[in-house]
mmCIF file of C-alpha atoms in Angstrom:
data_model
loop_
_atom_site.group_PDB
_atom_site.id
_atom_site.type_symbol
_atom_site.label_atom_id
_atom_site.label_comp_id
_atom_site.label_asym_id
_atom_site.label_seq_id
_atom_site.Cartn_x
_atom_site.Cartn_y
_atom_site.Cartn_z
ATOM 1 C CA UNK A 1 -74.721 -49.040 16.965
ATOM 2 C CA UNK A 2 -75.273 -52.269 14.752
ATOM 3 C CA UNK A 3 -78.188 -53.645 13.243
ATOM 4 C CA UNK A 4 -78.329 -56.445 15.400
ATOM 5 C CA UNK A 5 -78.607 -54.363 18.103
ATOM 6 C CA UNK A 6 -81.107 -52.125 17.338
ATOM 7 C CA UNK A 7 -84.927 -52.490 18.346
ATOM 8 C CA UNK A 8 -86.414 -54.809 15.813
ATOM 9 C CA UNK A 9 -89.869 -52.765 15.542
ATOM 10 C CA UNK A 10 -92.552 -53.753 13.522
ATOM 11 C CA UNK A 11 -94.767 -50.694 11.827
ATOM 12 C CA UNK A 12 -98.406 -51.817 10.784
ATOM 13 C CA UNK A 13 -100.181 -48.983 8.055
ATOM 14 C CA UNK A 14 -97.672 -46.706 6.568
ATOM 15 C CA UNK A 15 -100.146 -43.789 6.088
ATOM 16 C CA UNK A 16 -99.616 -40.501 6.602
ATOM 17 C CA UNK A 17 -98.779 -41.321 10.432
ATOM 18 C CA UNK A 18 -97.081 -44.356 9.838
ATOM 19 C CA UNK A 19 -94.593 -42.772 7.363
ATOM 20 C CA UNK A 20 -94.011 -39.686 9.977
ATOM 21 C CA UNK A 21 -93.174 -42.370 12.896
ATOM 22 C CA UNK A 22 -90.996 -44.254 10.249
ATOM 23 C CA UNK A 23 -89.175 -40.825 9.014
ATOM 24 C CA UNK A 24 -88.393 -40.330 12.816
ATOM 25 C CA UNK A 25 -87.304 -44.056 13.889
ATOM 26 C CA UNK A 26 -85.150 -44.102 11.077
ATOM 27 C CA UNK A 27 -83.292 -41.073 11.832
ATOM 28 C CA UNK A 28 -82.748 -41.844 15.576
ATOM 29 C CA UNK A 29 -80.601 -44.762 14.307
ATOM 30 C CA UNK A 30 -81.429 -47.345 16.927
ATOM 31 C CA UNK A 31 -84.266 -48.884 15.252
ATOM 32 C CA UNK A 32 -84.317 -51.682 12.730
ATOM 33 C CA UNK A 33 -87.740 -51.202 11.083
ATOM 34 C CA UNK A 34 -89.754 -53.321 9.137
ATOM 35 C CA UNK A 35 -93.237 -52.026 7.914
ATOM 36 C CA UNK A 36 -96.508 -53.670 6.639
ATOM 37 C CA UNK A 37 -99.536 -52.167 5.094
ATOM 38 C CA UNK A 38 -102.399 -53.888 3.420
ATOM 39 C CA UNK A 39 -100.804 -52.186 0.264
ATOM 40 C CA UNK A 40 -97.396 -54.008 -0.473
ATOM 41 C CA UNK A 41 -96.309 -51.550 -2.528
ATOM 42 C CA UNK A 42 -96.917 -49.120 -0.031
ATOM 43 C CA UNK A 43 -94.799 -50.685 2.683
ATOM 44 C CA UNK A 44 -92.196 -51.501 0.346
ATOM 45 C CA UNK A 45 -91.820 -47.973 -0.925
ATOM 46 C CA UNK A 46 -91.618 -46.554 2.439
ATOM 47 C CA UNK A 47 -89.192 -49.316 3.741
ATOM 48 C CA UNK A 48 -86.580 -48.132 0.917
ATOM 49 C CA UNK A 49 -87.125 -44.501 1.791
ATOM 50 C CA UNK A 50 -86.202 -45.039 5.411
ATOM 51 C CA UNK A 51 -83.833 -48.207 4.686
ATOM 52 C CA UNK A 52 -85.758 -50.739 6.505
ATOM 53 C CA UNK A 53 -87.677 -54.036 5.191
ATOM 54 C CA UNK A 54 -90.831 -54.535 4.325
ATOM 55 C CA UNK A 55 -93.256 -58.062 4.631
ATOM 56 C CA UNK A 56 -96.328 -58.734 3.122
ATOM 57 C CA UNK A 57 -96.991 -61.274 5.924
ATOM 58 C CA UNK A 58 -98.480 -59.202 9.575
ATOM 59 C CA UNK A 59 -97.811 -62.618 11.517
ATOM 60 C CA UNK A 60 -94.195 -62.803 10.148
ATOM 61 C CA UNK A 61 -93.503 -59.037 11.066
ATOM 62 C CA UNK A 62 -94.807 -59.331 14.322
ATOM 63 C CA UNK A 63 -92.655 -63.029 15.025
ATOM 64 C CA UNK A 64 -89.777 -61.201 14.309
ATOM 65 C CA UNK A 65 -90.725 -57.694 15.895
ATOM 66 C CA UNK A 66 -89.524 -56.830 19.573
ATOM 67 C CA UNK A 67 -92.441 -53.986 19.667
ATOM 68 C CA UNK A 68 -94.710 -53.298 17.535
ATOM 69 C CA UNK A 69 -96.268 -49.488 16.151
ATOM 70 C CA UNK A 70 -99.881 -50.153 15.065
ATOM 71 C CA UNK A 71 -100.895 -47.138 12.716
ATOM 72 C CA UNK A 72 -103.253 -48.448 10.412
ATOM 73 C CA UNK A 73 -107.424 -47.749 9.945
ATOM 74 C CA UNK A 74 -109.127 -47.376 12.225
ATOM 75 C CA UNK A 75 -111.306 -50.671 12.152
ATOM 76 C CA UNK A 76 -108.175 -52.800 11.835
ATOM 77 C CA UNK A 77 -106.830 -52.009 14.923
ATOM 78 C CA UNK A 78 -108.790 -54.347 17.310
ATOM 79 C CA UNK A 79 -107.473 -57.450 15.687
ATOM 80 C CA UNK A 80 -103.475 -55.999 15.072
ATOM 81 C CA UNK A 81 -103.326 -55.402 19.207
ATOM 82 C CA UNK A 82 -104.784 -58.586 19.992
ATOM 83 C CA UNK A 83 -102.060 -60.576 17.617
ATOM 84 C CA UNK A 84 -99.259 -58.837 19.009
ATOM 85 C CA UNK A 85 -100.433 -59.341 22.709
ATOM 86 C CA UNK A 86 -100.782 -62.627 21.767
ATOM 87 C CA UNK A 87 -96.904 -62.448 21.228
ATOM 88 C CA UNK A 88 -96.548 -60.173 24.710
ATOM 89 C CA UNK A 89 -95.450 -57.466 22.252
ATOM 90 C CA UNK A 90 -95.045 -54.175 23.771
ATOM 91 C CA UNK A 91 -97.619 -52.274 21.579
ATOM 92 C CA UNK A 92 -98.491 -48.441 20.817
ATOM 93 C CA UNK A 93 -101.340 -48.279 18.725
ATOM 94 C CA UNK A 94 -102.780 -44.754 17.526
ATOM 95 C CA UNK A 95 -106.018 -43.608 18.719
ATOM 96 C CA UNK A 96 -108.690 -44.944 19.306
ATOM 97 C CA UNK A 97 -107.707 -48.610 20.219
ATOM 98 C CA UNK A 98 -111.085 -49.877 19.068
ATOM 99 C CA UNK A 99 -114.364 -48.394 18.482
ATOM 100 C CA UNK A 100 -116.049 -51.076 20.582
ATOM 101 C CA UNK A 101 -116.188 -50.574 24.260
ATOM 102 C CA UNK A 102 -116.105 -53.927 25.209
ATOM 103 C CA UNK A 103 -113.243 -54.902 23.263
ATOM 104 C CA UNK A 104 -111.581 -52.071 24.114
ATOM 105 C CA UNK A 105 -111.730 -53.298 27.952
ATOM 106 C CA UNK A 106 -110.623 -57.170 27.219
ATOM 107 C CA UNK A 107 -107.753 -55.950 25.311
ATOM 108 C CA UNK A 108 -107.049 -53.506 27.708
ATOM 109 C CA UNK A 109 -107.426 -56.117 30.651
ATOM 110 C CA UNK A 110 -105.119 -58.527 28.848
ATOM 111 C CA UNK A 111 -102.240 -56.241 28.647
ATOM 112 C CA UNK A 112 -102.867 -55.344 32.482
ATOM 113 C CA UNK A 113 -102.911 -59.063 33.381
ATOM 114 C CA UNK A 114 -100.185 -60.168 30.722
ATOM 115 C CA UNK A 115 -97.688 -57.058 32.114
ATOM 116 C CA UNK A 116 -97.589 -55.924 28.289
ATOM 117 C CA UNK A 117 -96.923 -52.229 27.790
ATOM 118 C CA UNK A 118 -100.062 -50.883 25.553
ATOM 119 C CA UNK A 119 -99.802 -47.227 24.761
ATOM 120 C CA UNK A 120 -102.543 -45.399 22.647
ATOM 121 C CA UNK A 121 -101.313 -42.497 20.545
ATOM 122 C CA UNK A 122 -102.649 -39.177 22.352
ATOM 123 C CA UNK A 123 -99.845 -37.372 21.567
ATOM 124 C CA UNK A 124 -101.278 -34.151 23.120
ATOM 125 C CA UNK A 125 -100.293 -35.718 26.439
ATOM 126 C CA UNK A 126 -96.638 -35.134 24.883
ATOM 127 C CA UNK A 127 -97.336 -31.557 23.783
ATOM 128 C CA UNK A 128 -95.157 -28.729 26.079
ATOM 129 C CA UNK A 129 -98.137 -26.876 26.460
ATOM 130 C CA UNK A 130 -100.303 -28.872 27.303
ATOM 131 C CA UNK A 131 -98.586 -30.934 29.510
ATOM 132 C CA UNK A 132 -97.616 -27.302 31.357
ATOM 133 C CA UNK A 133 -101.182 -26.420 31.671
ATOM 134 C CA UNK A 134 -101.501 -29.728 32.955
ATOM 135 C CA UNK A 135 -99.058 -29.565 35.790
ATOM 136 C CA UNK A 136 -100.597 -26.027 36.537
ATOM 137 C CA UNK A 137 -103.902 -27.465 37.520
ATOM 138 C CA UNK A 138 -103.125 -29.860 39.421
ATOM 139 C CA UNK A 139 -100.572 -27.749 41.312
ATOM 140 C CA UNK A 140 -103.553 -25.174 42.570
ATOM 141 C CA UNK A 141 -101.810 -22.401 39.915
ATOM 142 C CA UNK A 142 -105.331 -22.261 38.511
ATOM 143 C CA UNK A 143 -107.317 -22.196 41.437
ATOM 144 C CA UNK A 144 -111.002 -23.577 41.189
ATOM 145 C CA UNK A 145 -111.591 -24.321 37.497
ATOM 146 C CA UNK A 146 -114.569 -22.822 35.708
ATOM 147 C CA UNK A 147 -114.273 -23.277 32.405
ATOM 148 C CA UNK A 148 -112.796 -25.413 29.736
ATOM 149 C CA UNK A 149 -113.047 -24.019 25.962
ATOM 150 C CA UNK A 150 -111.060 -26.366 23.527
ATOM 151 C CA UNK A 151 -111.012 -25.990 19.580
ATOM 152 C CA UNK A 152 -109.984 -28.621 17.116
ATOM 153 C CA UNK A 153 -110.251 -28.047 13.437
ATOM 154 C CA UNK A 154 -108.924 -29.263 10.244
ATOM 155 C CA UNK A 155 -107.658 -27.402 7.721
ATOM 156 C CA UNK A 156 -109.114 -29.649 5.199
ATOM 157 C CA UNK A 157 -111.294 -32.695 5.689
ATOM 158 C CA UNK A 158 -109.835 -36.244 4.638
ATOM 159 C CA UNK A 159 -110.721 -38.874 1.912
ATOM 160 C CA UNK A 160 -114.370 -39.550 2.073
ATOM 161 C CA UNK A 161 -113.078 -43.464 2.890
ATOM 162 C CA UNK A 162 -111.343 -42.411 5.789
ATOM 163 C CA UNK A 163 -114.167 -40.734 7.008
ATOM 164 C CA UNK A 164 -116.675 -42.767 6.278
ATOM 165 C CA UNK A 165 -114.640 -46.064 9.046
ATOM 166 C CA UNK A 166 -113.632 -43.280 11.231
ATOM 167 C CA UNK A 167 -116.616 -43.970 13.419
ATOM 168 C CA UNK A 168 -117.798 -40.201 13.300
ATOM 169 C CA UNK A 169 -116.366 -36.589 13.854
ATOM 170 C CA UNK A 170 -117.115 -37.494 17.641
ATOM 171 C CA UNK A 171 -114.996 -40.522 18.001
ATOM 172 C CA UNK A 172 -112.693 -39.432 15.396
ATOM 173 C CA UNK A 173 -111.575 -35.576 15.485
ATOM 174 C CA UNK A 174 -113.452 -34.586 18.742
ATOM 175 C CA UNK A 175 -111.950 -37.921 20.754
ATOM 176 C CA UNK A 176 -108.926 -35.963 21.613
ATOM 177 C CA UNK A 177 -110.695 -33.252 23.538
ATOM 178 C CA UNK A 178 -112.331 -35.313 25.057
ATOM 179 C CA UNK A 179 -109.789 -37.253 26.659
ATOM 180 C CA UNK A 180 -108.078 -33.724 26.701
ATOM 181 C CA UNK A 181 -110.660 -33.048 29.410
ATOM 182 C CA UNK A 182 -110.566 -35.327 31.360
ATOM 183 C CA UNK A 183 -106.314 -35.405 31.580
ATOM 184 C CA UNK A 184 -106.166 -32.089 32.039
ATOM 185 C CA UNK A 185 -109.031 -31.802 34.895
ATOM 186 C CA UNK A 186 -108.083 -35.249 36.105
ATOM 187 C CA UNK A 187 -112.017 -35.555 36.783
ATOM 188 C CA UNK A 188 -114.589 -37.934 35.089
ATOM 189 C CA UNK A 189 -117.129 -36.294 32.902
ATOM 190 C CA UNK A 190 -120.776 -36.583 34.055
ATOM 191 C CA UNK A 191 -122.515 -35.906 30.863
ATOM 192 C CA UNK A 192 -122.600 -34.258 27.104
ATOM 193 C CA UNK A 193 -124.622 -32.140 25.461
ATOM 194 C CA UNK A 194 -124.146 -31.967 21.926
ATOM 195 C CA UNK A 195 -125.495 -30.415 18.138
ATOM 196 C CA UNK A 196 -123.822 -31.292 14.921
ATOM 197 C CA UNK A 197 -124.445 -29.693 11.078
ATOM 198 C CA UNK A 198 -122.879 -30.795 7.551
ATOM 199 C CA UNK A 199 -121.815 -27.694 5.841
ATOM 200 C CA UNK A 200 -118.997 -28.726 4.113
ATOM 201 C CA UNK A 201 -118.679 -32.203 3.586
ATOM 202 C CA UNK A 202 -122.459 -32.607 1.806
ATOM 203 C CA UNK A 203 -121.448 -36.702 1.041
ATOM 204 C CA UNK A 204 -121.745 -36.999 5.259
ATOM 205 C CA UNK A 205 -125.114 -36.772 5.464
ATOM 206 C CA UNK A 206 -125.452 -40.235 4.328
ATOM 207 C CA UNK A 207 -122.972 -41.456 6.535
ATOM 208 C CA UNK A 208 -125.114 -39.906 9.762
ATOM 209 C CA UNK A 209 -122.182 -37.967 10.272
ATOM 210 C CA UNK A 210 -120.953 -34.078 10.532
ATOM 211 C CA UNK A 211 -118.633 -31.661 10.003
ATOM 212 C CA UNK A 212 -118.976 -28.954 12.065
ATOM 213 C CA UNK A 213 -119.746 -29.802 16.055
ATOM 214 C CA UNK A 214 -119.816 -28.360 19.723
ATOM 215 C CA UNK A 215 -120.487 -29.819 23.157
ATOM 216 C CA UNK A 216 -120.842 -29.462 26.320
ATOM 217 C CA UNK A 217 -119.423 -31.627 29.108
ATOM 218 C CA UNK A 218 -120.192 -31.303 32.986
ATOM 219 C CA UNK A 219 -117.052 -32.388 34.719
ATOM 220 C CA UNK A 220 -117.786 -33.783 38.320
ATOM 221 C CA UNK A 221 -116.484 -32.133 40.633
ATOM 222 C CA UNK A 222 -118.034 -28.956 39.640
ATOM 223 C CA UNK A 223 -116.752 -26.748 36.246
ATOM 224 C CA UNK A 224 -117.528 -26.959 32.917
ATOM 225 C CA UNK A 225 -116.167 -27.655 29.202
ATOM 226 C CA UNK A 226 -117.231 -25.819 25.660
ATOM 227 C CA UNK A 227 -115.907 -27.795 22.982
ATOM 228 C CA UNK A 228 -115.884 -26.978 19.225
ATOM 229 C CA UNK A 229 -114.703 -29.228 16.329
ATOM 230 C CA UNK A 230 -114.571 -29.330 12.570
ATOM 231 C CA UNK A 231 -113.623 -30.759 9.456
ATOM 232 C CA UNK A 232 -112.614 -27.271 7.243
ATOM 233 C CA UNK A 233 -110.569 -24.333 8.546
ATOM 234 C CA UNK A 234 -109.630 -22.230 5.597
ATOM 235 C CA UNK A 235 -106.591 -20.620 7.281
ATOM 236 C CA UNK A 236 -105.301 -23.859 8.759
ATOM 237 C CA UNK A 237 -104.950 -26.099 11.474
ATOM 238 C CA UNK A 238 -106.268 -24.948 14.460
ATOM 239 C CA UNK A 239 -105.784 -26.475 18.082
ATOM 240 C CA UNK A 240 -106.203 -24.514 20.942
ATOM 241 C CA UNK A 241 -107.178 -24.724 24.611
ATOM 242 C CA UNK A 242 -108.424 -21.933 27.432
ATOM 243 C CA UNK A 243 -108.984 -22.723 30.603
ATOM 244 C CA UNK A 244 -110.587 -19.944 33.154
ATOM 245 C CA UNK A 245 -109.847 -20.197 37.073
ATOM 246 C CA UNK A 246 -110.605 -18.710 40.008
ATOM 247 C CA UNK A 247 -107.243 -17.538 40.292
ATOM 248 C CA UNK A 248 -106.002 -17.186 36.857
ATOM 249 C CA UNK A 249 -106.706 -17.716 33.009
ATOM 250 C CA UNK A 250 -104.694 -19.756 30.711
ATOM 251 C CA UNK A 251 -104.525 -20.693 26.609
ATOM 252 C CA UNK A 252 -102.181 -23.154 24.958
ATOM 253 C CA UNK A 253 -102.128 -22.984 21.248
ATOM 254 C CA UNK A 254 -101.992 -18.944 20.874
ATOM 255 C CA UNK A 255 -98.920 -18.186 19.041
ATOM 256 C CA UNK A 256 -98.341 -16.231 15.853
ATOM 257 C CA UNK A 257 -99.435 -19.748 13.398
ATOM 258 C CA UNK A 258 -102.584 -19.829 15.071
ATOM 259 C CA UNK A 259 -104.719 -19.773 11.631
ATOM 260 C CA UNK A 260 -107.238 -16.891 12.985
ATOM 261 C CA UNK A 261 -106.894 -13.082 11.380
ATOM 262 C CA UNK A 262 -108.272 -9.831 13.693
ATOM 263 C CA UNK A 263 -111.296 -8.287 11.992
ATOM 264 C CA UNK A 264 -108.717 -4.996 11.974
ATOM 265 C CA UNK A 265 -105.869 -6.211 10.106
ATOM 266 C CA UNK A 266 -105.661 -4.669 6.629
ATOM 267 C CA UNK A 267 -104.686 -6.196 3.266
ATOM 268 C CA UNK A 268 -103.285 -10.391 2.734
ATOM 269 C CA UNK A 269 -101.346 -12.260 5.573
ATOM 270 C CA UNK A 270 -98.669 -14.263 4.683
ATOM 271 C CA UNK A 271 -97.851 -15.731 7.841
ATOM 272 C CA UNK A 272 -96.793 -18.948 8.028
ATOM 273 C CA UNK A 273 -100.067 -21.189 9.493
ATOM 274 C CA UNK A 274 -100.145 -24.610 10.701
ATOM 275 C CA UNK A 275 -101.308 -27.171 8.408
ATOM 276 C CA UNK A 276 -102.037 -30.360 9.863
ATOM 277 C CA UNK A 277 -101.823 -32.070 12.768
ATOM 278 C CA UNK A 278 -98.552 -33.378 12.176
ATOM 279 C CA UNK A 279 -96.933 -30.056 11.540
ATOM 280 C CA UNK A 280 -98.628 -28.808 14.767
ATOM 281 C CA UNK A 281 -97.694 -31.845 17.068
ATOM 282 C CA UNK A 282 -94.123 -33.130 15.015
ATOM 283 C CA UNK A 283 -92.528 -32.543 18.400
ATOM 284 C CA UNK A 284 -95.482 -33.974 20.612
ATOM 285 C CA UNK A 285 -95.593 -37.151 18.023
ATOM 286 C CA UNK A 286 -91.097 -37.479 18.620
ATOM 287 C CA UNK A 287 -91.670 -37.402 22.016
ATOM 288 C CA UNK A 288 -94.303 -39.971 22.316
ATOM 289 C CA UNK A 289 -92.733 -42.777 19.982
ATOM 290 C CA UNK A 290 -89.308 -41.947 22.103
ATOM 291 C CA UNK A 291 -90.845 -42.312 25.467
ATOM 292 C CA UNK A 292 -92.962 -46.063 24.071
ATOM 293 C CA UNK A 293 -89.629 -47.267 22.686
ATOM 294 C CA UNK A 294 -87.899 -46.436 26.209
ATOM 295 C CA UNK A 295 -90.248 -48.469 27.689
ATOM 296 C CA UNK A 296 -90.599 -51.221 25.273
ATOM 297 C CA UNK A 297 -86.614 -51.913 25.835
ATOM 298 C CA UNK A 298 -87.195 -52.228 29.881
ATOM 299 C CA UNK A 299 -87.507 -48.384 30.943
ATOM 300 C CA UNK A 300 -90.096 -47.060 33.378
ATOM 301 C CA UNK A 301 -93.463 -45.755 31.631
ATOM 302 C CA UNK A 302 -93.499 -42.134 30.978
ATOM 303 C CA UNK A 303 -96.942 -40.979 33.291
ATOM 304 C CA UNK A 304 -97.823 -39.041 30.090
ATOM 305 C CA UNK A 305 -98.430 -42.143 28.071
ATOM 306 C CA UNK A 306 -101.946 -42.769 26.738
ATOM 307 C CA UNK A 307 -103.831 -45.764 28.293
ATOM 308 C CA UNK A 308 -106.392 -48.025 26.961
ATOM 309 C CA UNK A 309 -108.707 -47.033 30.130
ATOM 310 C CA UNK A 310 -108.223 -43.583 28.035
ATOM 311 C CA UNK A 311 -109.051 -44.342 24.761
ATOM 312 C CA UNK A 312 -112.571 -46.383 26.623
ATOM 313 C CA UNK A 313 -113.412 -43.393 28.570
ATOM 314 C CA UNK A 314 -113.450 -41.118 25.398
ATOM 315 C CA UNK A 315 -114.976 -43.743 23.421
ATOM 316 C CA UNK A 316 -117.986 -43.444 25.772
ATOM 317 C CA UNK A 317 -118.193 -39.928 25.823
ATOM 318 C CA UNK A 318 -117.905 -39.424 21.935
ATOM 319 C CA UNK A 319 -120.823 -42.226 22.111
ATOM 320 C CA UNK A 320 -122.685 -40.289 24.694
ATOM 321 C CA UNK A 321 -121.800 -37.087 21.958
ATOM 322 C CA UNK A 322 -123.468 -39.247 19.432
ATOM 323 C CA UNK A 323 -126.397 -39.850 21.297
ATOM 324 C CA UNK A 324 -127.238 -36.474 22.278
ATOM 325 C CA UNK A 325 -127.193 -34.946 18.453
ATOM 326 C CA UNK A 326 -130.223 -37.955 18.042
ATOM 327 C CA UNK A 327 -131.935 -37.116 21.217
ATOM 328 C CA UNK A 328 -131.247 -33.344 22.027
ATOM 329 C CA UNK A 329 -130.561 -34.051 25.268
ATOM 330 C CA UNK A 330 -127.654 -34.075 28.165
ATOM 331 C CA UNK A 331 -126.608 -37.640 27.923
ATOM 332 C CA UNK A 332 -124.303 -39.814 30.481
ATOM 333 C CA UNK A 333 -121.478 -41.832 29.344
ATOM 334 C CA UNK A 334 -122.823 -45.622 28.601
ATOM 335 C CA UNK A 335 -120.308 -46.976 30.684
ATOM 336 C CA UNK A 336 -117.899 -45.747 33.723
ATOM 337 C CA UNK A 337 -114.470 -45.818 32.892
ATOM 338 C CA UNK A 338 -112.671 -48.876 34.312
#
């Protein structure tokens, strides 16, 4: 296929994610890339790695981008979306779209009203297993659902920086189970109760933040969810789900690199863990960016796709997270979801 007729995509941040979309679009061989980061020489080192081009201009890029992949901080994000929607861009932009609930909503609503495609990067949507469990729910395979339990932990916790505009633990680690809740369920969540500590991360506590969590969700409907987080798993990565039914009991994330040892094992363990999100989703992440770039040429959106209305809705409920640490109490989301 020639240049010319490849998908001119625009990346924005080439981070760690950035440069793992980039490593992918460049080997599928029908995208001509050209990145941006707030770092020049950033973007321009990772544009010769994956031969693409790099621009030190975000307006240029985006004028002569045919979608764009927004993967920069956090707190840049609200302002990226709205210049490319501006442009009727087709945009994915990682998690969470914005950490502001009402401009979360208006730049949702303008993509609805403008027809743009605006995916936000939940790639466990994408994940086999999860999207399995999924599809077993809804089918009855579960019967009445009782329980949720979810676990999300880091093996190590990032740059103090990154922490520190990441919102908090709640909107930031924890946001993916709770949207993981609610997509799996397919029910609103009434309420959260929620406690946070700062065990390992001592440079948190003046940021009001935490690194080790766990909450409680009622999901309406009946049924509820246990979730734990944190920011330091010494054997690795650790994502996992179990979900208990009336008519049968299922886990996603129990295979032999789930970073957990049983109290009777004897002497070191050299299995192979996972260490980061990336290694534990690579496949989740592929399929994702494949499915957006499917649909930013013309194609039908994938019903796994992340939506803005997703990224508000566990917005809220991280907020409603935050709000019960302060208060001790079962708190509501602020806002319905849209």
């Amino acid at each position: 296929m020639s240049r010319e007729r490849r998908l001119r995509v625009g990346l924005v941040g080439c981070g760690q994610i950035g440069r793992m979309y980039a490593e992918h679009l460049a080997a599928s061989g029908d995208v001509a890339l050209t990145c941006h980061d707030t770092r020049a020489g950033q973007a321009a080192a990772l544009a010769a790695q994956v031969d693409g081009e790099a621009c030190d201009d975000v307006e240029r890029l985006l004028d002569g981008a045919e979608a764009v992949v927004v993967t920069s901080s956090t707190e840049s994000h609200d302002a990226l979306v709205a210049l490319a929607l501006e442009r009727k861009l087709p945009t994915f932009c990682e998690k969470p779209l914005t950490l502001d609930l009402h401009r979360t909503r208006e730049l949702g609503l303008a993509a609805d009203h403008g027809g743009i495609p605006l995916w936000i990067g939940f790639q466990r949507h994408f994940d086999v297993g999860f999207s399995a469990l999924r599809d077993r729910i809804a089918d009855g395979g579960l019967g009445t659902v009782y329980t949720v339990r979810m676990f999300s932990h880091d093996a190590a916790w990032p740059p103090l920086d990154r922490l520190a505009a990441s919102g908090s633990i709640f909107r930031d680690l924890m946001l993916h189970d709770f949207d993981m809740v609610r997509w799996l369920t397919g029910r609103e969540v009434s309420g959260v109760a929620a406690i946070g500590d700062v065990l390992a991360v001592p440079e948190l506590v003046e940021l009001h933040d935490y690194d080790a969590v766990a909450a409680t969700l009622g999901v309406e409907g009946g049924g509820v969810a246990v979730l734990t987080a944190g920011r330091h798993s010494p054997l690795g990565y650790d994502v996992r789900i179990e979900v208990l039914g009336s008519r049968d009991c299922l886990t996603v994330g129990l295979d032999d690199r789930t970073p957990m040892r049983q109290v009777t094992e004897h002497g070191p363990d050299q299995r192979p863990r996972h260490r980061d999100y990336r290694d534990r989703f690579a496949a989740a992440y592929r399929a994702q960016i494949d499915a957006f770039l499917a649909a930013a040429r013309g194609g039908d959106c994938d019903p796994r796709a992340g939506t803005w209305r997703d990224s508000y809705a566990a917005l809220a409920l991280a907020m409603a997270a935050e709000r019960s640490v302060r208060t001790r109490s079962f708190e509501p989301p602020v806002e319905a979801t849209p």
